[in-house]
JSON list of C-alpha atoms in Angstrom, two decimals:
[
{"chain": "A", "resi": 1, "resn": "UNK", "atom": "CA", "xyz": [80.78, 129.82, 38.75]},
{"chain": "A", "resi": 2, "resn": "UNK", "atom": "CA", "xyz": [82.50, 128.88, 42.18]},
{"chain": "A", "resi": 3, "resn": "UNK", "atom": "CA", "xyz": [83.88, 132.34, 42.64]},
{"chain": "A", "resi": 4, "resn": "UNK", "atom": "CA", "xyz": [80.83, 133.69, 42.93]},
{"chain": "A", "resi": 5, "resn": "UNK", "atom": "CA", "xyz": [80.32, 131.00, 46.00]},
{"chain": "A", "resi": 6, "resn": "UNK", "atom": "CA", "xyz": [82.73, 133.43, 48.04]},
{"chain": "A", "resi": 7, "resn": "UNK", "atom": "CA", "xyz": [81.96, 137.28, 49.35]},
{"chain": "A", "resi": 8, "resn": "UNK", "atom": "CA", "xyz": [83.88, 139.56, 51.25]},
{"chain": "A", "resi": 9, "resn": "UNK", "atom": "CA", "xyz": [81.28, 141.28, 53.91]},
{"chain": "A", "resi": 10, "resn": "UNK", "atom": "CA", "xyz": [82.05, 144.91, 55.12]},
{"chain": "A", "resi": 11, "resn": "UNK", "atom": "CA", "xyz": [83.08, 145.78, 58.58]},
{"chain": "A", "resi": 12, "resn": "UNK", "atom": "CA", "xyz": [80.12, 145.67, 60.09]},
{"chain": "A", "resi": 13, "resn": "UNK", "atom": "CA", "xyz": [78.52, 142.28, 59.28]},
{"chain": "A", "resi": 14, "resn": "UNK", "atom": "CA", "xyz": [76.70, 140.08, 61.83]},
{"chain": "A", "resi": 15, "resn": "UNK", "atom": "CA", "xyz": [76.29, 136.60, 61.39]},
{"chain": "A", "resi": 16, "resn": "UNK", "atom": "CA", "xyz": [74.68, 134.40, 63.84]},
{"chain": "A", "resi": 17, "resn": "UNK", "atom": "CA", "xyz": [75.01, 130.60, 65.10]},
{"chain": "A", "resi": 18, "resn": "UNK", "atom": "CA", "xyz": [72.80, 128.88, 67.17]},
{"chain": "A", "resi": 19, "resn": "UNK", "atom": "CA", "xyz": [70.89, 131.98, 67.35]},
{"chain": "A", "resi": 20, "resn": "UNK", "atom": "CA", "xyz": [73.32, 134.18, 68.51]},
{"chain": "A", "resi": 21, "resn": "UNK", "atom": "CA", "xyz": [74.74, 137.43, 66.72]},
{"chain": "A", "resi": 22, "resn": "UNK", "atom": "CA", "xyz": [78.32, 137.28, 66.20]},
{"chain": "A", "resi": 23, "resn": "UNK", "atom": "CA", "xyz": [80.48, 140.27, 64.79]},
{"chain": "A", "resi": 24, "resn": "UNK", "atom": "CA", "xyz": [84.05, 140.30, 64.51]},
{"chain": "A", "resi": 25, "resn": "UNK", "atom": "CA", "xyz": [85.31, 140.92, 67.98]},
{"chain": "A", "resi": 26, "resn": "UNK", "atom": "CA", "xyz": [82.97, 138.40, 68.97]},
{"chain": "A", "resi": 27, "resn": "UNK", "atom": "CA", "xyz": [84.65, 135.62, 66.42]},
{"chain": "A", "resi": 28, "resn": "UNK", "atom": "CA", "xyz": [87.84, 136.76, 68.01]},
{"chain": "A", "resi": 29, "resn": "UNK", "atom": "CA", "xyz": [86.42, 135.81, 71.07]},
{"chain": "A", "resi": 30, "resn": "UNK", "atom": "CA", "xyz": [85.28, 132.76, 70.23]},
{"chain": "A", "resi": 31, "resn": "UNK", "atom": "CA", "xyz": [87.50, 130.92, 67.89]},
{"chain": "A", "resi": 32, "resn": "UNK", "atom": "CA", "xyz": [91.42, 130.21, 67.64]},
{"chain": "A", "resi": 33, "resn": "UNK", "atom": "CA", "xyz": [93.00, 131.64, 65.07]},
{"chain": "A", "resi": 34, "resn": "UNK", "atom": "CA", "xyz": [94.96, 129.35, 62.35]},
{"chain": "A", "resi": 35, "resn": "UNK", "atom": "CA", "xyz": [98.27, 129.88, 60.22]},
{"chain": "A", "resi": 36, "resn": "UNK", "atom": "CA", "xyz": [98.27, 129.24, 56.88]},
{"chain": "A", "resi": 37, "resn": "UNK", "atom": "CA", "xyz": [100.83, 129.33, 53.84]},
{"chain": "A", "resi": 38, "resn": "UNK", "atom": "CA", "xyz": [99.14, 130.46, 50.34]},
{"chain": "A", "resi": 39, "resn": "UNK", "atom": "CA", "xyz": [101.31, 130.37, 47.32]},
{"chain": "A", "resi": 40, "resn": "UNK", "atom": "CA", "xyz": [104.25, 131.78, 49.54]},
{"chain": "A", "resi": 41, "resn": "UNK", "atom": "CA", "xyz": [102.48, 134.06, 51.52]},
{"chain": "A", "resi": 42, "resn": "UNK", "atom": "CA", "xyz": [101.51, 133.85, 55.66]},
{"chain": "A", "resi": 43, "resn": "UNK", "atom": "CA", "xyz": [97.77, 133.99, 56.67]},
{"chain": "A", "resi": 44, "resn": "UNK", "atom": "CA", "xyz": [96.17, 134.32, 59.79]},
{"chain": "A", "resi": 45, "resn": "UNK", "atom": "CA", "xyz": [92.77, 132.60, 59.84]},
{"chain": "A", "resi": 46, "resn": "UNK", "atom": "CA", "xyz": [89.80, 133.09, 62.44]},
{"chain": "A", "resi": 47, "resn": "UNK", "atom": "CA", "xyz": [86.94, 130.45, 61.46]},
{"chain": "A", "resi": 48, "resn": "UNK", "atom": "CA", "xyz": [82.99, 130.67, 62.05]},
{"chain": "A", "resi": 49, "resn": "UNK", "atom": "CA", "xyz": [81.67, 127.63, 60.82]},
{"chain": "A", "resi": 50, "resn": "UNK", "atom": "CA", "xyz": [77.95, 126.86, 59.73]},
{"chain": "A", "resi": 51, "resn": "UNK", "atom": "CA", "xyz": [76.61, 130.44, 60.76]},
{"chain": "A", "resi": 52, "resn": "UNK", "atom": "CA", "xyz": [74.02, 132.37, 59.12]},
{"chain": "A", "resi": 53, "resn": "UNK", "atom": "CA", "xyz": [74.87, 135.63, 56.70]},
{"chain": "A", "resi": 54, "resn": "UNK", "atom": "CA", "xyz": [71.53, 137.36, 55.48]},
{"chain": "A", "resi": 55, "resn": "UNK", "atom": "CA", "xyz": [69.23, 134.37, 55.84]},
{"chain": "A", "resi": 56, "resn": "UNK", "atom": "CA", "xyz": [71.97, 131.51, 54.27]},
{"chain": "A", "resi": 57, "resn": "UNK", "atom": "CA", "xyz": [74.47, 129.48, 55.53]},
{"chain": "A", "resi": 58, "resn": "UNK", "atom": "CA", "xyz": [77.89, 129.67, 54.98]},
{"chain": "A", "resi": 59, "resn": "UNK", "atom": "CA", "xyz": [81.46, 129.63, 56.29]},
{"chain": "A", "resi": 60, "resn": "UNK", "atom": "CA", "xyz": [82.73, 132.97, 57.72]},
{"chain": "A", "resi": 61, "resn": "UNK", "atom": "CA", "xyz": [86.69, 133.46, 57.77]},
{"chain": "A", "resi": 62, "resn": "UNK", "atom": "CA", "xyz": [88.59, 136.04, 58.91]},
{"chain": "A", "resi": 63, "resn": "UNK", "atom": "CA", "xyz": [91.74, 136.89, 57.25]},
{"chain": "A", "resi": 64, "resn": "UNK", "atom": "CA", "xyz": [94.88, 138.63, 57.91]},
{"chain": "A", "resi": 65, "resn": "UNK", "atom": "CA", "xyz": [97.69, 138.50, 55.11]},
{"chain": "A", "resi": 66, "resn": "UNK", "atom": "CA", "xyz": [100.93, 139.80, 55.47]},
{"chain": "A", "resi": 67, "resn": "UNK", "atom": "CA", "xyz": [100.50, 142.62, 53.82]},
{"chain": "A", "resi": 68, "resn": "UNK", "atom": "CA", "xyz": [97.22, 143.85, 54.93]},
{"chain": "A", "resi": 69, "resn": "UNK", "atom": "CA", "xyz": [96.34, 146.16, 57.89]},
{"chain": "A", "resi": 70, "resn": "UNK", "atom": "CA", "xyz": [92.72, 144.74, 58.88]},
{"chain": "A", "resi": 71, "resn": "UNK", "atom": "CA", "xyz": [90.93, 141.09, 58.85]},
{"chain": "A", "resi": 72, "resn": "UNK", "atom": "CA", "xyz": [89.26, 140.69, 55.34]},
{"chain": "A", "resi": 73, "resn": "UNK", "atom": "CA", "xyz": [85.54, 138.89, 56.47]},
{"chain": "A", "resi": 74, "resn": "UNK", "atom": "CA", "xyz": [85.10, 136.47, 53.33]},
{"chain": "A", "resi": 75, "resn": "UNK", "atom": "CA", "xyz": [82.28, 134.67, 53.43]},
{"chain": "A", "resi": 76, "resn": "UNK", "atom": "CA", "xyz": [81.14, 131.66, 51.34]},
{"chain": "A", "resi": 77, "resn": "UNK", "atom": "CA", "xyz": [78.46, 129.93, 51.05]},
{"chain": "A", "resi": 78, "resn": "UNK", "atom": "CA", "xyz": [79.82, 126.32, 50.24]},
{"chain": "A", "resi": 79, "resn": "UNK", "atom": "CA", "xyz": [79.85, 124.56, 53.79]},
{"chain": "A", "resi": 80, "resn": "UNK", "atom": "CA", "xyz": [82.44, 122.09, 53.16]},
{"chain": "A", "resi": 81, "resn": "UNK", "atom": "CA", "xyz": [84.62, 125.34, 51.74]},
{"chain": "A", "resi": 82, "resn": "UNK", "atom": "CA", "xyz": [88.72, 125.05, 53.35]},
{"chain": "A", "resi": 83, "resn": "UNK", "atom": "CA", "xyz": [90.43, 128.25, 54.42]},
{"chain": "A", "resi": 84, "resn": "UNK", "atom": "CA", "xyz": [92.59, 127.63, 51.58]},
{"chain": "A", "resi": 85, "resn": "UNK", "atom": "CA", "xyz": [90.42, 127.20, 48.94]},
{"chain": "A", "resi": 86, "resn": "UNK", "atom": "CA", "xyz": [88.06, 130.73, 49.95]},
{"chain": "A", "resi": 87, "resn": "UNK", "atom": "CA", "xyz": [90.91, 132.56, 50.04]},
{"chain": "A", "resi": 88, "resn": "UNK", "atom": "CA", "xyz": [92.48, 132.16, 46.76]},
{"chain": "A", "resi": 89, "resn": "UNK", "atom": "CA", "xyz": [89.00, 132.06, 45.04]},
{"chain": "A", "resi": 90, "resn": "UNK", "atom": "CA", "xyz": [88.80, 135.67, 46.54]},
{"chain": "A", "resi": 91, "resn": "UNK", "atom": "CA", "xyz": [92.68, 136.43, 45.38]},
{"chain": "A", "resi": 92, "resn": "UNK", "atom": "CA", "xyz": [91.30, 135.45, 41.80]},
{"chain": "A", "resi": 93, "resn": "UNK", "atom": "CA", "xyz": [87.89, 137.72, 41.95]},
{"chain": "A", "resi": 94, "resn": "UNK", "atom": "CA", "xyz": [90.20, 140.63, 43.28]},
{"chain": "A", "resi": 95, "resn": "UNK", "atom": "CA", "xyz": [92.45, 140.46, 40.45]},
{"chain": "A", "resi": 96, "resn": "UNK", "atom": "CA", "xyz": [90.05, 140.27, 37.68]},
{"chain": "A", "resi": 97, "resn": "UNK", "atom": "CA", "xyz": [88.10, 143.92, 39.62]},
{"chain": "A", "resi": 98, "resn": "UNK", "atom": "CA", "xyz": [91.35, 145.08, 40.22]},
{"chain": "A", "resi": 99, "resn": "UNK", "atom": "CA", "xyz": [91.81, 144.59, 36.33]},
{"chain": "A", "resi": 100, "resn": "UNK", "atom": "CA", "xyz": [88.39, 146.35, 35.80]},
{"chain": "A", "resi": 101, "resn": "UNK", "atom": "CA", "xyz": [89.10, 149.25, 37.77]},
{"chain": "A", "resi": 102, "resn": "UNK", "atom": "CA", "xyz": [92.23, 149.93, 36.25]},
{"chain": "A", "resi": 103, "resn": "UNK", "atom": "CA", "xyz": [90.79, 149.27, 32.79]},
{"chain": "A", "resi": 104, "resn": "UNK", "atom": "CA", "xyz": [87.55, 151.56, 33.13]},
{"chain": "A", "resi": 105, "resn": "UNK", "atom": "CA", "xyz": [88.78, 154.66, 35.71]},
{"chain": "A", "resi": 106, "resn": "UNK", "atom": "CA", "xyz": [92.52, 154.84, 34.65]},
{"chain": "A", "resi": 107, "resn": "UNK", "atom": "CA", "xyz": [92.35, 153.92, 30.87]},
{"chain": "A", "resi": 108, "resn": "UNK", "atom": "CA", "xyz": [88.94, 154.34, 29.93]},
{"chain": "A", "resi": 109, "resn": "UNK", "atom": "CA", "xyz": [88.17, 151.17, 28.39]},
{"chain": "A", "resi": 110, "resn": "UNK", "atom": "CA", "xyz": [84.49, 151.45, 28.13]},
{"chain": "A", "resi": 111, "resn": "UNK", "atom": "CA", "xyz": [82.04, 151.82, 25.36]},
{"chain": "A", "resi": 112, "resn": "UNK", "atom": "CA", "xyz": [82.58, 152.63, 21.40]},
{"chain": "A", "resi": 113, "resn": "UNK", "atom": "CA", "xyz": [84.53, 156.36, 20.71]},
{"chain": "A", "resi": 114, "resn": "UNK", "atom": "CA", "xyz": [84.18, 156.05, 16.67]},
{"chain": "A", "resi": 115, "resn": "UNK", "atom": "CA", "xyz": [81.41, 155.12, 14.42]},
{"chain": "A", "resi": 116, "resn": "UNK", "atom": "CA", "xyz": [83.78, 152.56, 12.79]},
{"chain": "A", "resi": 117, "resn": "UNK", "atom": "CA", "xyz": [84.04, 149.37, 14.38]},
{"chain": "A", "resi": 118, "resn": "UNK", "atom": "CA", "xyz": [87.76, 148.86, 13.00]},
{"chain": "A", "resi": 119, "resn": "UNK", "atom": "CA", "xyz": [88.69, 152.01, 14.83]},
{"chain": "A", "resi": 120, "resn": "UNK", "atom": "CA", "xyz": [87.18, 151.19, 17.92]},
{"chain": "A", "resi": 121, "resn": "UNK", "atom": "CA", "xyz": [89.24, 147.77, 17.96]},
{"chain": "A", "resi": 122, "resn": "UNK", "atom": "CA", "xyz": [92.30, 149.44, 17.21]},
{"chain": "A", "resi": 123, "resn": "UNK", "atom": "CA", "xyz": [91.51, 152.27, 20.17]},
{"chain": "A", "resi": 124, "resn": "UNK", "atom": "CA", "xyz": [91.06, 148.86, 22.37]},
{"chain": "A", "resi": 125, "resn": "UNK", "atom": "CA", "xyz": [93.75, 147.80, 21.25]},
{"chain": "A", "resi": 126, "resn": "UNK", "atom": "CA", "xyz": [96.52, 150.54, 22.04]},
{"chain": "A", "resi": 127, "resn": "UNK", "atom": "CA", "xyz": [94.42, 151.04, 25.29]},
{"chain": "A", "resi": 128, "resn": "UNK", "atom": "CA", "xyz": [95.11, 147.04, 26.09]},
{"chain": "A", "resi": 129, "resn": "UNK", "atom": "CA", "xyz": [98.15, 147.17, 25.15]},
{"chain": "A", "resi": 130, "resn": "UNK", "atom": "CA", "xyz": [99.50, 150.59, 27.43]},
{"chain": "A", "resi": 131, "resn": "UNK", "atom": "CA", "xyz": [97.62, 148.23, 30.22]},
{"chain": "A", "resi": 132, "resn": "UNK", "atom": "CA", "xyz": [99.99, 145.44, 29.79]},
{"chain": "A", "resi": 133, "resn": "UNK", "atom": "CA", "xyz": [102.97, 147.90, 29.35]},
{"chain": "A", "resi": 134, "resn": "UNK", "atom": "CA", "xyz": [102.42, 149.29, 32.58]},
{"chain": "A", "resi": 135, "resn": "UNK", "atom": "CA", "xyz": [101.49, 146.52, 34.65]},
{"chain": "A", "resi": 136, "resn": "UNK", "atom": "CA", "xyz": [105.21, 144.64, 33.18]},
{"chain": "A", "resi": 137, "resn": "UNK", "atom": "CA", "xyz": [106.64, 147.96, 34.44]},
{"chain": "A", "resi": 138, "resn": "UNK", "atom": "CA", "xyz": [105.30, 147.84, 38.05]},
{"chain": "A", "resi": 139, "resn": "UNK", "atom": "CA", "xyz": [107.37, 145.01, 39.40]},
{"chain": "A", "resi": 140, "resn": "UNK", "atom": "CA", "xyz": [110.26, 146.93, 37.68]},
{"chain": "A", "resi": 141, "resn": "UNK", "atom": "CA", "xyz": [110.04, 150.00, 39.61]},
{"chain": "A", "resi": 142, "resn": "UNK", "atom": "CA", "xyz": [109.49, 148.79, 43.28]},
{"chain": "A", "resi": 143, "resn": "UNK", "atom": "CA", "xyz": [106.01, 147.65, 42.79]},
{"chain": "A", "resi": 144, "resn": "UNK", "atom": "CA", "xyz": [104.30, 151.28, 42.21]},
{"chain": "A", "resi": 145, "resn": "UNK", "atom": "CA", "xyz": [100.32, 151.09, 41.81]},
{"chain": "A", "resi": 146, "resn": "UNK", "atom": "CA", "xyz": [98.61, 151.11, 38.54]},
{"chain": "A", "resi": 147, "resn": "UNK", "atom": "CA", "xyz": [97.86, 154.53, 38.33]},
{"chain": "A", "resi": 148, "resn": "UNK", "atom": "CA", "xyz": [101.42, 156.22, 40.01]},
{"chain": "A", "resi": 149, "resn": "UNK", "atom": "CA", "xyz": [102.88, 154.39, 36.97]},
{"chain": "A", "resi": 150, "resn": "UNK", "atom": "CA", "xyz": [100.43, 155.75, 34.41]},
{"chain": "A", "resi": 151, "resn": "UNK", "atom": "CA", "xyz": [100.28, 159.24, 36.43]},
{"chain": "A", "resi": 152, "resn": "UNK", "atom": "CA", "xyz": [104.40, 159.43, 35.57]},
{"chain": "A", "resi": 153, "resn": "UNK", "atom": "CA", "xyz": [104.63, 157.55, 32.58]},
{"chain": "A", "resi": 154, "resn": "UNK", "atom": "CA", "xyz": [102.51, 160.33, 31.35]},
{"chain": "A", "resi": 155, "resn": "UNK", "atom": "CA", "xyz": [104.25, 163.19, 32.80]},
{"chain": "A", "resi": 156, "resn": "UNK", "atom": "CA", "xyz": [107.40, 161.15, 31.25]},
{"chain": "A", "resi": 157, "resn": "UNK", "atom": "CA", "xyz": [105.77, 161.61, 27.93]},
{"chain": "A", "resi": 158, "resn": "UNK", "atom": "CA", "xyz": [104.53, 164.78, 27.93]},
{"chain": "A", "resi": 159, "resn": "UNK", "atom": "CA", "xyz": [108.48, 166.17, 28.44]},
{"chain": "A", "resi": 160, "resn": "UNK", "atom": "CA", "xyz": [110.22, 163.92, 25.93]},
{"chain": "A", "resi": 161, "resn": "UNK", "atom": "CA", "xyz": [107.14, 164.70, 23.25]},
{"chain": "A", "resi": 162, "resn": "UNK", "atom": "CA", "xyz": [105.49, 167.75, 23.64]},
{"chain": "A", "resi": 163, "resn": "UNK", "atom": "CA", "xyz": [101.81, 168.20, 22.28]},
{"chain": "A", "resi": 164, "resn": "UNK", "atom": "CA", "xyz": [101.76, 171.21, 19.55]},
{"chain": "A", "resi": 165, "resn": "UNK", "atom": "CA", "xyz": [99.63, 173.17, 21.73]},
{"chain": "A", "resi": 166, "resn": "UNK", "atom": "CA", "xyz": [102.84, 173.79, 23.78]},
{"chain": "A", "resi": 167, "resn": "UNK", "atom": "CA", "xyz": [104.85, 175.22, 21.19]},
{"chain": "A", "resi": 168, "resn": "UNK", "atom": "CA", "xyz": [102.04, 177.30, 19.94]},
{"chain": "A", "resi": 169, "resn": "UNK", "atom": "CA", "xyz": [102.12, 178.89, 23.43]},
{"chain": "A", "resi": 170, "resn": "UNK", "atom": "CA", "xyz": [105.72, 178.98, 23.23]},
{"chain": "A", "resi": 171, "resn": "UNK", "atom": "CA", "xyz": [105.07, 181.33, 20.31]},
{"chain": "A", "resi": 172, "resn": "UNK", "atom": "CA", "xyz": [102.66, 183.50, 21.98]},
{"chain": "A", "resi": 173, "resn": "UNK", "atom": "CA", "xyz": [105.20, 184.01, 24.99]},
{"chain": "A", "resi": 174, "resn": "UNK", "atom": "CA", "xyz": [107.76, 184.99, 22.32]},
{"chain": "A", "resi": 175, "resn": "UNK", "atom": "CA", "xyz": [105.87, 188.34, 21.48]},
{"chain": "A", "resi": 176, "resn": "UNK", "atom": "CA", "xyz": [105.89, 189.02, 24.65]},
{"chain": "A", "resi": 177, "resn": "UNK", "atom": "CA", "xyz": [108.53, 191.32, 26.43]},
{"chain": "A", "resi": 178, "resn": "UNK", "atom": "CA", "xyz": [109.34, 188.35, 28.83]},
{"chain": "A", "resi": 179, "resn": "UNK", "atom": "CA", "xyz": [112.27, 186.87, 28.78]},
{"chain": "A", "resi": 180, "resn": "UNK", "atom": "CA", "xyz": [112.18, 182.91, 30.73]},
{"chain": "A", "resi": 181, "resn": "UNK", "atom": "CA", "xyz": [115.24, 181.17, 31.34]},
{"chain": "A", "resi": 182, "resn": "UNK", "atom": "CA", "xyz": [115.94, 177.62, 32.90]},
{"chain": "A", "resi": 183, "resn": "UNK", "atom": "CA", "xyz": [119.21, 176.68, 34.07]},
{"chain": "A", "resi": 184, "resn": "UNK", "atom": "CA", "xyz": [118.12, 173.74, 35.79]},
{"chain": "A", "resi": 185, "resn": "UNK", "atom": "CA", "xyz": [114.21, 171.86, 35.91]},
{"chain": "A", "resi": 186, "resn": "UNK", "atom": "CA", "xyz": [113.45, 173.80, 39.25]},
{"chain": "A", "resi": 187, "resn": "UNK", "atom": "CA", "xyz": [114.83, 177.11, 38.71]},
{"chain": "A", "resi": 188, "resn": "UNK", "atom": "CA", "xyz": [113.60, 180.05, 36.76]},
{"chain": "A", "resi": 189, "resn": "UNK", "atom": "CA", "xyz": [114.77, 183.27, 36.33]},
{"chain": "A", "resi": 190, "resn": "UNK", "atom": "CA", "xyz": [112.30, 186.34, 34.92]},
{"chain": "A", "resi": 191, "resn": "UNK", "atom": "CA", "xyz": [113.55, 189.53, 33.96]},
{"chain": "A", "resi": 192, "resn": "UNK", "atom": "CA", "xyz": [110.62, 191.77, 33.13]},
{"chain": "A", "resi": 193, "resn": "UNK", "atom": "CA", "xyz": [111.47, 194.79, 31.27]},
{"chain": "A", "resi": 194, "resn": "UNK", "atom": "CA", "xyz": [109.08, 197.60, 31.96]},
{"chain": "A", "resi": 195, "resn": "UNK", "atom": "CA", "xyz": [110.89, 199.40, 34.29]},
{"chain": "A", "resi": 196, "resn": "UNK", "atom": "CA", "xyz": [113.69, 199.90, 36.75]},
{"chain": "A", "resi": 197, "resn": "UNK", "atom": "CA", "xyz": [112.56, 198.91, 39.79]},
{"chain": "A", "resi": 198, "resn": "UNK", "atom": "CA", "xyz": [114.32, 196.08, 41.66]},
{"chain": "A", "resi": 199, "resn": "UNK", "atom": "CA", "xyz": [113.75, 193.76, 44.19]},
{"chain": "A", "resi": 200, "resn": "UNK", "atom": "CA", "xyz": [115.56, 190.94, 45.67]},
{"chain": "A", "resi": 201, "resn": "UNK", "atom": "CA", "xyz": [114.60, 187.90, 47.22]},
{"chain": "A", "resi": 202, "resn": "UNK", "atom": "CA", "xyz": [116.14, 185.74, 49.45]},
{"chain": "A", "resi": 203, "resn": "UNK", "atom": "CA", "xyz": [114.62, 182.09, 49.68]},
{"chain": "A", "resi": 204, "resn": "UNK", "atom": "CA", "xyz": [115.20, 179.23, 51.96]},
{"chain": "A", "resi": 205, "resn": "UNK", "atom": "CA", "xyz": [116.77, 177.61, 48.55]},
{"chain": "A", "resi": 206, "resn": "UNK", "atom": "CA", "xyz": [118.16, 180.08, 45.96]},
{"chain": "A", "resi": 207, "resn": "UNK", "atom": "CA", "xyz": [118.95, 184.31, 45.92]},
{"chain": "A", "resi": 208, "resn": "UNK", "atom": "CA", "xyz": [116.62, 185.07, 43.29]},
{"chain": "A", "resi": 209, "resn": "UNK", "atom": "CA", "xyz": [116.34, 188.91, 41.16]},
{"chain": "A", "resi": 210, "resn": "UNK", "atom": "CA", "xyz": [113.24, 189.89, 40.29]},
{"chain": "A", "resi": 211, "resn": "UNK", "atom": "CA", "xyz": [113.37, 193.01, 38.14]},
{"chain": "A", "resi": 212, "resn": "UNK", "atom": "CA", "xyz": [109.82, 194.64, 37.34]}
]
């Protein structure tokens, strides 16, 4: 597979070329860096050519796109590899992780759940399917990540449709002596009714009355 051909080192990596250690200040150093345009975006390219990366040869490239803070260090080990061609191989590895990641920590998508293979495809299913909902939303709603969609999808959710459990609670709050009332989402007003005593707050946002 010729993604695997291409790595991204960490921070620390040294490489070495004609038997000299390089890291990355050192490849700043020594090389001029080079522009490049990659399916509309601007890169900024620092090459190492034919060095050595844990005992094999490869091409070293560090790169700067327009929307990232530090140099990415991709490595790969095809010597004849273009700029071009190492980047998007990585761009196409980091989606399918990135697609991974958001699959197995976010949605759980991993291993069966029921002893009936039917239901497990159908749990796949609805999982695969609120994965492709939510990445079609992202572009919608100025490009939030994965999970701050899910996060307030499923706050969203959890308003409109209640679970049961909530209304059970509602029930045991009813034979209670408490009385809650919500004029607006982020106010509250409780009047507890035990005895006379009065106190009276003054916030930075509302005058609230406390009676206990």
């Amino acid at each position: 597979n010729s993604i695997k051909l291409t790595t991204r080192l960490n921070k620390n990596f040294v490489v070495s070329l004609s038997g000299k250690e390089f890291r990355e200040i050192d490849i700043f150093n020594k090389t001029n860096p080079i522009k490049r345009i990659i399916k509309g975006k601007s890169y900024v390219i620092y090459p190492l050519k034919r060095c050595i990366w844990n005992k094999v040869a490869g091409n070293l490239f560090l790169v700067k796109g327009e929307e990232y803070k530090d140099f990415m260090p991709l490595f790969s080990i095809s010597l004849k590899s273009k700029p071009e061609t190492v980047i998007q191989k990585y761009l196409e590895r980091f989606t399918i992780e990135q697609t991974n990641k958001e699959s197995k920590s976010y949605l759980n998508i991993e291993g069966s759940y029921f002893r009936k293979k039917e239901s497990n495809y159908g749990d796949f299913f609805m999982r695969f399917l609120m994965h492709n909902f939510i990445q079609y939303l992202r572009p919608k709603l100025d490009n939030m990540s994965f999970k701050e969609v899910l996060d307030n999808l499923s706050l969203y959710l959890l308003w409109k449709y209640p679970p049961k459990c909530v209304f059970e609670f509602e029930k045991l709050l009813a034979n209670l002596d408490i009385n809650l009332n919500f004029d607006e989402p982020d106010q509250s007003n409780i009047d507890f009714k035990y005895s006379d005593w009065s106190y009276e707050v003054n916030g930075n946002f509302n005058l609230a009355e406390c009676c206990v």
